CSV table of C-alpha atoms and ligand atoms in Angstrom, one decimal:
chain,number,residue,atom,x,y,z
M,1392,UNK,CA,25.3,-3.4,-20.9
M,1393,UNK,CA,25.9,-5.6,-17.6
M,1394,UNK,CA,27.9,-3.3,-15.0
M,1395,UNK,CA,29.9,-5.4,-12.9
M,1396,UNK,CA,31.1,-3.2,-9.8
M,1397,UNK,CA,34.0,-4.1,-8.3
M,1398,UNK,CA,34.9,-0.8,-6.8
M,1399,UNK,CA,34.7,-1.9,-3.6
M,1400,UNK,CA,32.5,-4.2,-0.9
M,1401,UNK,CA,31.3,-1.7,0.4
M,1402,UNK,CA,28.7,-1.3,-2.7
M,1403,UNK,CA,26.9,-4.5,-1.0
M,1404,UNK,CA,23.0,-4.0,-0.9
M,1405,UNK,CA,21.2,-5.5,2.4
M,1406,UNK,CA,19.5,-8.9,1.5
M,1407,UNK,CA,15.9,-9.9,1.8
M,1408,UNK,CA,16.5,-11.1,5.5
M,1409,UNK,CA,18.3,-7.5,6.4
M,1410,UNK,CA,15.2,-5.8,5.1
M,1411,UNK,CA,12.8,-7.5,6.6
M,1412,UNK,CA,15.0,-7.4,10.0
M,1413,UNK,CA,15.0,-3.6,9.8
M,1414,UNK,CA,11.2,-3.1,8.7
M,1415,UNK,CA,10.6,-4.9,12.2
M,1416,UNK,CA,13.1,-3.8,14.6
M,1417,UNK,CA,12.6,-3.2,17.9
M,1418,UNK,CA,13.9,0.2,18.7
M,1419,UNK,CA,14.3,2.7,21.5
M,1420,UNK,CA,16.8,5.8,22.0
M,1421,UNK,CA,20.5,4.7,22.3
M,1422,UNK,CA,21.4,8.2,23.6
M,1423,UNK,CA,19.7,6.8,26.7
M,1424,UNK,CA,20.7,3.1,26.3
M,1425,UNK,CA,17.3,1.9,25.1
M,1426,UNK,CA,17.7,0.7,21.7
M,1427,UNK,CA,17.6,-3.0,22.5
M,1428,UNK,CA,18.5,-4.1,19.1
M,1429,UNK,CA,21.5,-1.9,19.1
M,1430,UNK,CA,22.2,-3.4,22.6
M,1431,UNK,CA,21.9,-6.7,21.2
M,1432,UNK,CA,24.0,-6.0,18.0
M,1433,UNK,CA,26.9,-4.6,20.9
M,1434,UNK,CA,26.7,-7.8,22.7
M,1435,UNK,CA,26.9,-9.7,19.7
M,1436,UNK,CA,29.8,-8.1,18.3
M,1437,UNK,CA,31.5,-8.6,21.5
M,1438,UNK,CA,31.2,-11.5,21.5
M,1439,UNK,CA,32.6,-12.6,18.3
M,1440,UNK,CA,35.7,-10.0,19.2
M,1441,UNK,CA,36.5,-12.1,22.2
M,1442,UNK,CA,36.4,-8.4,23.9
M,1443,UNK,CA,33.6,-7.4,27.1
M,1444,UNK,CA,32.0,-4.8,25.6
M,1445,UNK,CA,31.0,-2.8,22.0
M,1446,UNK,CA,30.0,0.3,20.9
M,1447,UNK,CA,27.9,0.7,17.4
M,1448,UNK,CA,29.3,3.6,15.3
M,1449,UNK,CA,28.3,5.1,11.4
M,1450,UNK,CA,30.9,4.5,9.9
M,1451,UNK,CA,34.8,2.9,10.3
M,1452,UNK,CA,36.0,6.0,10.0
M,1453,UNK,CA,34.6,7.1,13.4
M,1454,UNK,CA,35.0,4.0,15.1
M,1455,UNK,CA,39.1,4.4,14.1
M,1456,UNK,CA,38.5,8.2,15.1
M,1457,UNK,CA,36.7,7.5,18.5
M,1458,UNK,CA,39.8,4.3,19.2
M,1459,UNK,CA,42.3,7.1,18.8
M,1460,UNK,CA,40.5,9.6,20.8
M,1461,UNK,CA,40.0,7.1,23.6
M,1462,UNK,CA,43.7,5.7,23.7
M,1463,UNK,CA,45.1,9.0,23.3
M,1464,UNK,CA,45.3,12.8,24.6
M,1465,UNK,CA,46.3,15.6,22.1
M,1466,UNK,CA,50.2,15.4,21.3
M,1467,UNK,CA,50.8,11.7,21.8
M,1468,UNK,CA,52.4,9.9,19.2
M,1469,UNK,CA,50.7,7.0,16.7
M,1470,UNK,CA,52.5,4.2,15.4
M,1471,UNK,CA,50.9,3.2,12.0
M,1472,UNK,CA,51.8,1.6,8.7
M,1473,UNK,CA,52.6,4.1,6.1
M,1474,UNK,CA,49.4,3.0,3.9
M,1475,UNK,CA,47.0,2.5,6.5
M,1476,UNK,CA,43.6,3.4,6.1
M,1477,UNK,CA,43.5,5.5,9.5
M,1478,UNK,CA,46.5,7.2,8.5
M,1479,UNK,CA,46.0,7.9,4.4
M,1480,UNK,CA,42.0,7.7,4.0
M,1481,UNK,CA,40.6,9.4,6.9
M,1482,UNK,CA,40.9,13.0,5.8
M,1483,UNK,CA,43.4,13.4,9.1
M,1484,UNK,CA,41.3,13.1,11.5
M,1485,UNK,CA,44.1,11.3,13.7
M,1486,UNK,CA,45.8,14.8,13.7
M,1487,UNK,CA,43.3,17.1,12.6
M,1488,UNK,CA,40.6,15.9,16.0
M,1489,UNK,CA,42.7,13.9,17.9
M,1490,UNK,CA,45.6,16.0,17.8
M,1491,UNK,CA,47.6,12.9,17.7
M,1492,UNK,CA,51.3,12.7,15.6
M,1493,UNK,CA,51.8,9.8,13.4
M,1494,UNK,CA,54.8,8.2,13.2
M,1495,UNK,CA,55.3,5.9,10.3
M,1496,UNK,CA,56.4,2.4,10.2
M,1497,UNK,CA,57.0,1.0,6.2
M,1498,UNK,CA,55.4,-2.3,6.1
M,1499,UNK,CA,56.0,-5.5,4.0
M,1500,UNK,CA,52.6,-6.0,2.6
M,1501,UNK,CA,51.3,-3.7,5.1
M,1502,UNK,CA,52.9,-6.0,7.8
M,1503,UNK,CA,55.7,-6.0,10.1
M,1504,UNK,CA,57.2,-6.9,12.6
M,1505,UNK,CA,58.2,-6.9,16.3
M,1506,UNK,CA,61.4,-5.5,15.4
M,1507,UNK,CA,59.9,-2.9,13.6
M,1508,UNK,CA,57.7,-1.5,16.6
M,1509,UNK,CA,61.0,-1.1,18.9
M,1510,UNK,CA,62.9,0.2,16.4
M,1511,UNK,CA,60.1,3.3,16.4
M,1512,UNK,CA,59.6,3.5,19.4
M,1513,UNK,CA,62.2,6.0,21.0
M,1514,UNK,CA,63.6,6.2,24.5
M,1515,UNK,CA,61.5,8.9,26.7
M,1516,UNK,CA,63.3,12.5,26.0
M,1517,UNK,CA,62.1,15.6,26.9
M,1518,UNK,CA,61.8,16.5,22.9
M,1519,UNK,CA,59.9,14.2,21.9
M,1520,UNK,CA,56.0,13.4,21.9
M,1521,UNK,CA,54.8,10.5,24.0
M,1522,UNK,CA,54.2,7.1,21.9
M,1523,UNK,CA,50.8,5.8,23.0
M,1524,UNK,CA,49.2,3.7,20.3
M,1525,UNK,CA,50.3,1.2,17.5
M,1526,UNK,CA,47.4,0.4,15.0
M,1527,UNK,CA,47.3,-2.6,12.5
M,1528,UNK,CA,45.3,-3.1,10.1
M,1529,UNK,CA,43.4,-6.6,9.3
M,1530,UNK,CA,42.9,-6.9,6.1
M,1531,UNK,CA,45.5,-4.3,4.8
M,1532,UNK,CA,43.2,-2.2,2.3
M,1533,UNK,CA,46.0,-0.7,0.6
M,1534,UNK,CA,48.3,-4.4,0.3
M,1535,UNK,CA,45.4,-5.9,-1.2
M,1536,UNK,CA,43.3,-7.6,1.4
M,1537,UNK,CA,46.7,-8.9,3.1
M,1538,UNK,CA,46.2,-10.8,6.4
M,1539,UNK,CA,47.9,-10.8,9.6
M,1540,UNK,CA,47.9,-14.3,11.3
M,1541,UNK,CA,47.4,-14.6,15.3
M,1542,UNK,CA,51.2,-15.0,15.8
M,1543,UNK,CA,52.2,-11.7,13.6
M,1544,UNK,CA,49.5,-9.9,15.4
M,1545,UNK,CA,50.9,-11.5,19.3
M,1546,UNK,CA,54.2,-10.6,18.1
M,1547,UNK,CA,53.9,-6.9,17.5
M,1548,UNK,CA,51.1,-6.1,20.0
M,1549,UNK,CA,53.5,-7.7,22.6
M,1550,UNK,CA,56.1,-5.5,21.2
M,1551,UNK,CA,53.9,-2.7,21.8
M,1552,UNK,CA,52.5,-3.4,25.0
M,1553,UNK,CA,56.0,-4.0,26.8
M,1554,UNK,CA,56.7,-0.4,25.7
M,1555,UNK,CA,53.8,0.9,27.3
M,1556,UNK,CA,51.8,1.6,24.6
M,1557,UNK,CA,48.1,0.6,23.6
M,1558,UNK,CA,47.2,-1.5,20.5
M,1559,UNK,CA,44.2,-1.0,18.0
M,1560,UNK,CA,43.4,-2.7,15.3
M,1561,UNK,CA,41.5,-1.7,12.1
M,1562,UNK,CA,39.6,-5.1,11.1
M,1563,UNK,CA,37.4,-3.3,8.5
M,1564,UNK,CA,37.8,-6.6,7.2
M,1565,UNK,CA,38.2,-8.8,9.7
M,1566,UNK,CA,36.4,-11.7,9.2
M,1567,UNK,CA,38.0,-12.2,5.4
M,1568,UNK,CA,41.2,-12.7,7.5
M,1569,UNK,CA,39.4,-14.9,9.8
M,1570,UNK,CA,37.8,-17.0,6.9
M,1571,UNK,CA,41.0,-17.4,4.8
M,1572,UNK,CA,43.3,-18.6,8.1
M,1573,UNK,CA,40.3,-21.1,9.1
M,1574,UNK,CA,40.7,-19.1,12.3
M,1575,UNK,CA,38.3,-16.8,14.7
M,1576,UNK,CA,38.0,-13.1,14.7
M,1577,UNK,CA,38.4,-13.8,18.6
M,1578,UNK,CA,41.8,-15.3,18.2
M,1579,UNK,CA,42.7,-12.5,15.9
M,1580,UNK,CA,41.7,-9.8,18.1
M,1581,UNK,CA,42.8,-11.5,21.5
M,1582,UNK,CA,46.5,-9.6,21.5
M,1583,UNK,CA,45.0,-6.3,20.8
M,1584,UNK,CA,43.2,-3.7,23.1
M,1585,UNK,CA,40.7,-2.3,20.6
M,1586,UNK,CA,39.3,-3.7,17.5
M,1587,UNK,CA,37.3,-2.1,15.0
M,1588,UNK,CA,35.3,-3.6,12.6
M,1589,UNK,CA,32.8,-3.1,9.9
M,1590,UNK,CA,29.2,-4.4,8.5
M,1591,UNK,CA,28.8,-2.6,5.6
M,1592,UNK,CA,31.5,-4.2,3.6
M,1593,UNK,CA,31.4,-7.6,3.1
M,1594,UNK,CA,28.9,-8.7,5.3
M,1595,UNK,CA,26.7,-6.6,3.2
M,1596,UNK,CA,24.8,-4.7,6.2
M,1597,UNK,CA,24.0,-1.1,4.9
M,1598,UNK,CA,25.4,0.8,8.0
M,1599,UNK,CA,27.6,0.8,10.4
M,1600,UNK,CA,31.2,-0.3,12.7
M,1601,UNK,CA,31.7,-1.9,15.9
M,1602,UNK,CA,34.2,-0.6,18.2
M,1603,UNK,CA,35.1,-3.3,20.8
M,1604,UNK,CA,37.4,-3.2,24.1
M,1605,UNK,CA,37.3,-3.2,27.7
M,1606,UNK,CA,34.1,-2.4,29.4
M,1607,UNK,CA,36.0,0.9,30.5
M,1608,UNK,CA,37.7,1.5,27.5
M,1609,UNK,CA,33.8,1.3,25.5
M,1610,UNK,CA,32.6,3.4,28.5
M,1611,UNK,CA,35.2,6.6,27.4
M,1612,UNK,CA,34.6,5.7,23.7
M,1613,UNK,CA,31.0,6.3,24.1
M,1614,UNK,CA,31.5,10.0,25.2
M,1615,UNK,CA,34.1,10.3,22.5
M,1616,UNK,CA,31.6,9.1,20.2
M,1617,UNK,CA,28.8,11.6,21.2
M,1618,UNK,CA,31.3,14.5,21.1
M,1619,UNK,CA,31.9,13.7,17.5
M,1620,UNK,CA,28.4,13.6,16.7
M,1621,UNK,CA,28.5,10.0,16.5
M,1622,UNK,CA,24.9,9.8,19.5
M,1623,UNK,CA,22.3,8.1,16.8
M,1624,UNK,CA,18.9,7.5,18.5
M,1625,UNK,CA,16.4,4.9,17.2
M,1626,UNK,CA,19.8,3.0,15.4
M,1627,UNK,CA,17.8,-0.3,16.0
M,1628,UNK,CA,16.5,0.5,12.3
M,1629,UNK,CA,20.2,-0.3,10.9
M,1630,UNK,CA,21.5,-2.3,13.8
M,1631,UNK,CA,19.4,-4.8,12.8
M,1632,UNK,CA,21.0,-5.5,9.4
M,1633,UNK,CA,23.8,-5.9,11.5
M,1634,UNK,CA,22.6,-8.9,13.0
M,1635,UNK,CA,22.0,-10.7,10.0
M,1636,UNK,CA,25.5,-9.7,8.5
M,1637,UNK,CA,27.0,-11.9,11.7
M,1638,UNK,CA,24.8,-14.6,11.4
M,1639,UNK,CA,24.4,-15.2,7.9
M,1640,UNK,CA,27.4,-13.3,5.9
M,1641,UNK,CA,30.2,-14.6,7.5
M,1642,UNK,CA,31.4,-17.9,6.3
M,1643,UNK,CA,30.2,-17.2,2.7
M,1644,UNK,CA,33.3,-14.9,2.7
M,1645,UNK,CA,35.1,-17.6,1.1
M,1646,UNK,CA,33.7,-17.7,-1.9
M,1647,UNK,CA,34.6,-14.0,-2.4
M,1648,UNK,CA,38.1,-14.8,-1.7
M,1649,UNK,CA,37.7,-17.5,-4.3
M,1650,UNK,CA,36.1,-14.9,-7.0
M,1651,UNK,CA,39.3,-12.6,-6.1
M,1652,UNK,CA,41.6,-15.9,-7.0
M,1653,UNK,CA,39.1,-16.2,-10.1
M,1654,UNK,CA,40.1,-13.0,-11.0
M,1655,UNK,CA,43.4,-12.6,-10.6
M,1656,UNK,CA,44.4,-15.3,-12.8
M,1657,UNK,CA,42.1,-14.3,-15.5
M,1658,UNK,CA,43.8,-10.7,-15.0
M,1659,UNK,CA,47.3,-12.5,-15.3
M,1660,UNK,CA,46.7,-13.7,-18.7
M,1661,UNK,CA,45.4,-10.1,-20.2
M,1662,UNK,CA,48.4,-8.0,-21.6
M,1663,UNK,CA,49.5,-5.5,-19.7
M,1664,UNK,CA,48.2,-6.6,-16.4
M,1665,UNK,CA,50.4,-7.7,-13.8
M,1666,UNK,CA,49.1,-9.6,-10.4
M,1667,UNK,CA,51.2,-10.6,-7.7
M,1668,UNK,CA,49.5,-13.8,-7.3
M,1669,UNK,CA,51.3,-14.5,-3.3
M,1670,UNK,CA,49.9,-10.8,-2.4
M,1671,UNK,CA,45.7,-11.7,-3.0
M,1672,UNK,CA,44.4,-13.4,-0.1
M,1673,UNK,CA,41.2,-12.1,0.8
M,1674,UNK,CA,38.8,-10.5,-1.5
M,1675,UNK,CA,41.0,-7.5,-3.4
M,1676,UNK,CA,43.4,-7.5,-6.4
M,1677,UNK,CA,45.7,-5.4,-7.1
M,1678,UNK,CA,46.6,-5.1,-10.7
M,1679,UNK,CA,49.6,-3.2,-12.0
M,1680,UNK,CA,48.2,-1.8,-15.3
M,1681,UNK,CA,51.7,-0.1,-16.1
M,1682,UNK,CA,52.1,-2.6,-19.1
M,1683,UNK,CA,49.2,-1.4,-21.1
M,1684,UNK,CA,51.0,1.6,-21.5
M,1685,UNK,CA,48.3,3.4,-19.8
M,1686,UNK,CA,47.9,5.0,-16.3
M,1687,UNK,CA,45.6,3.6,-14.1
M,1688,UNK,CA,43.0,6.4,-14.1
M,1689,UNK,CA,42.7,5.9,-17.7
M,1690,UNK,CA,42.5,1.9,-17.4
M,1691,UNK,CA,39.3,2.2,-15.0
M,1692,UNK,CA,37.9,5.2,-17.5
M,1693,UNK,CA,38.0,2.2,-20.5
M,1694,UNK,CA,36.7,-0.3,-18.2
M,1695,UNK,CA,34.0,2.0,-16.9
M,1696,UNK,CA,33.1,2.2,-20.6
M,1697,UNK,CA,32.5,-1.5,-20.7
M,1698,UNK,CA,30.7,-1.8,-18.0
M,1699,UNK,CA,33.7,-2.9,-15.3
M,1700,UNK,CA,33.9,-0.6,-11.8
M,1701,UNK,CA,37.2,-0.4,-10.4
M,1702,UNK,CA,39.0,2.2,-8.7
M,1703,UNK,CA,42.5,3.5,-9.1
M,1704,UNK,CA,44.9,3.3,-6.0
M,1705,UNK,CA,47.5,5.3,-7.6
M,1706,UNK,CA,49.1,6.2,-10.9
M,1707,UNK,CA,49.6,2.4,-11.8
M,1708,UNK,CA,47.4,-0.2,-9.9
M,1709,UNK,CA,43.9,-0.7,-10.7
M,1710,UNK,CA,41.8,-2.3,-7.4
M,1711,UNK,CA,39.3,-4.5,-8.2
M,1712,UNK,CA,37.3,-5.8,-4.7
M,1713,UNK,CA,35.3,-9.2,-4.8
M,1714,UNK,CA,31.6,-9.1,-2.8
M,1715,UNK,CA,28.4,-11.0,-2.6
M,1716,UNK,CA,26.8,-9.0,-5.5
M,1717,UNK,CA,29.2,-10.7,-8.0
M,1718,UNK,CA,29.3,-14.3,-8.6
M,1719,UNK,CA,31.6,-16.3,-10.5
M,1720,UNK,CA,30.0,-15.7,-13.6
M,1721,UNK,CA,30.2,-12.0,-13.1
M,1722,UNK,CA,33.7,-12.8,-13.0
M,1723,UNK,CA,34.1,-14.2,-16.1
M,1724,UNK,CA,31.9,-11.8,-17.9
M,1725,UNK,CA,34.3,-8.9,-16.1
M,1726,UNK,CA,37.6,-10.6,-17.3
M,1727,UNK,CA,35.8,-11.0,-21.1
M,1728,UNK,CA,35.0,-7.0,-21.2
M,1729,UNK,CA,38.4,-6.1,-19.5
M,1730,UNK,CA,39.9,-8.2,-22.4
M,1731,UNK,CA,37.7,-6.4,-24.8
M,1732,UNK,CA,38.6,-3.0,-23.3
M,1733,UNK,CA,42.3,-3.8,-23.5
M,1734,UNK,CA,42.1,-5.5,-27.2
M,1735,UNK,CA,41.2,-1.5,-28.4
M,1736,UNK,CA,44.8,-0.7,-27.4
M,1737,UNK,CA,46.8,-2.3,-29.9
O,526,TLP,N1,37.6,1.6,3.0
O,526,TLP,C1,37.0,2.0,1.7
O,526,TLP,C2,37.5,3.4,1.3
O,526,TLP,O1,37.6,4.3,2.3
O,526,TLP,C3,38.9,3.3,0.7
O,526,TLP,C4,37.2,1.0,0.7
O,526,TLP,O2,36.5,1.1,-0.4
O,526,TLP,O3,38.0,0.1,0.8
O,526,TLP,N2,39.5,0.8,7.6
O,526,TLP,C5,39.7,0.1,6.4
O,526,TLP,C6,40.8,-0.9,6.3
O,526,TLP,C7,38.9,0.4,5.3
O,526,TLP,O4,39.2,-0.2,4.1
O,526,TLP,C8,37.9,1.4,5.4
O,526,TLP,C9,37.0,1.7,4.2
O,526,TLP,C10,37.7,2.0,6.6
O,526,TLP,C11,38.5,1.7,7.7
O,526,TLP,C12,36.6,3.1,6.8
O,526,TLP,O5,35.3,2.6,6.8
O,526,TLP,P1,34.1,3.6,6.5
O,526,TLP,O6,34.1,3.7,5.0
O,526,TLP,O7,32.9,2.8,7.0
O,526,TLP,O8,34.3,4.9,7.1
């Protein structure tokens, strides 16, 4: 049976080019600065960000973690959406090692607005922690790939900024936003302090996140990232994937987002399935699975059995992320076993 895995992009295998990149790295130890392929993958990153400096990190999760630790000091308050990733997929670490308090702000697709970050932010009283950081997140992960557009992202940051407070984004997925609003990641980032992105999702590298900021903001992040055990010597090997995934995996974003458009119409016409077709915009869809008078646990279970990976986001919506391991045709032959899986039920 053909297994079609649409869990998630971060399932992406390194291409040809990656390997052979890696096998012939130059490499040195980035504890002492030396790696120059990890120096070039910084400056590359940096680049792209519109930002002066970068910092290469394992995973997204650190590179949030490190952003937080950097922009914050134990007992400050966080202003997040209430389904971010950094606040709802990274086991806590905001509170739990950063000792920061989250304060939530309910978004509209996991967006919102200007309005939104005053109305949070309270006047300075003795009682209360001190508001230091606002995150947004670019894709939202949890809206279904939903994109923030230069202006939304000026708006808010500008919001944020007049208040006193720093602004990080999570751009796990940045570049799908970039590629569906025909716009840069630069332009995207510009408003924002810190932006954190990733190379092992869709641009298919097998490792790794760059944090990007201020040359003095990268300098603090870089001790923040050793203390959490985040100091990888010869990193060259993996950084050089990296450099690949920006040159090469970029623009073909697009046709993931088209796959994911594929998709979602095909999932529209299967009973059961419901798809907000306004809501996918990048490469995710979100299908409400309620109809098939199943939960969604059990949905992926009987997809599973036909070959279809998808995760469950809660009790009702099945996530189903587009990537360059599946073409169009996996598409269809996806949508043909989902219909099969679904046709048992009645
Ligand atoms: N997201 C993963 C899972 O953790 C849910 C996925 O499959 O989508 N920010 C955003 C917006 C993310 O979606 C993710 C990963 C991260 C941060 C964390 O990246 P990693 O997995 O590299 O720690």
């Amino acid at each position: 049976m053909q297994r079609i895995d649409l869990r998630s992009d971060t399932v992406t295998t390194p291409t040809e080019e990656m390997r052979r990149a890696m096998a012939a790295a130059e490499v040195g130890d980035d504890v002492y600065g030396e790696d120059p392929t990890v120096l070039r993958l910084e400056e590359a990153a940096a680049e792209r960000m519109g930002k002066e400096a970068a910092l290469f990190v394992p995973s997204g999760t650190m590179g949030n973690l490190v952003a937080v630790l950097t922009h914050t000091t134990r007992g400050d308050e966080i202003l997040l959406e209430a389904e971010s990733h950094i606040y709802d997929y990274e086991v806590g670490g905001l509170s739990a090692v950063a000792g920061a308090v989250p304060r939530l702000i309910e978004g509209r697709r996991g967006k919102f607005g200007p309005d939104d970050v005053r109305a949070a932010v309270r006047a300075p009283n003795i009682h209360f922690p001190r508001p230091s950081l606002l995150c947004i997140e670019n894709t939202h992960n949890r809206a279904g790939g939903t994109v923030w557009t230069p202006e939304e992202v000026r708006a808010v940051a500008r919001a944020a900024q007049d208040l006193g407070l720093r602004v990080h984004m999570d751009g796990a997925r940045i570049f799908n936003a970039a590629v569906a609003l025909g716009c840069s990641a630069a332009e995207l980032a510009a408003p924002v302090d810190s932006v954190m992105f990733c190379i092992s999702k869709g641009l298919g590298a097998p490792v790794g996140s760059l944090l990007c900021g201020s040359r003095e903001f990268i300098l603090a992040a870089r001790k923040n990232r050793k203390m959490v055990g985040g100091g990888m010597r010869q990193a060259g090997v993996i950084a050089a994937a990296g450099l690949v995934a920006l040159d090469t995996m970029v623009e073909r974003l697009a046709e993931d987002h088209e796959n994911a458009r594929r998709l979602a119409e095909g999932l529209s016409s299967i009973p059961g399935f419901r798809v907000e077709p306004e809501a996918v915009q990048t490469n995710m869809v979100m299908a409400d699975v309620t109809g098939t008078g199943r939960d969604a646990p059990t949905v992926v279970a009987m997809l599973a059995d036909e070959g279809v990976l998808a995760n469950a986001m809660d009790s009702r919506v099945v996530r189903f992320v587009t990537h360059k391991d599946v073409s169009a045709a996996d598409i269809d032959a996806a949508l043909a076993a989902i219909g099969r899986a679904v046709a048992t039920l009645r």
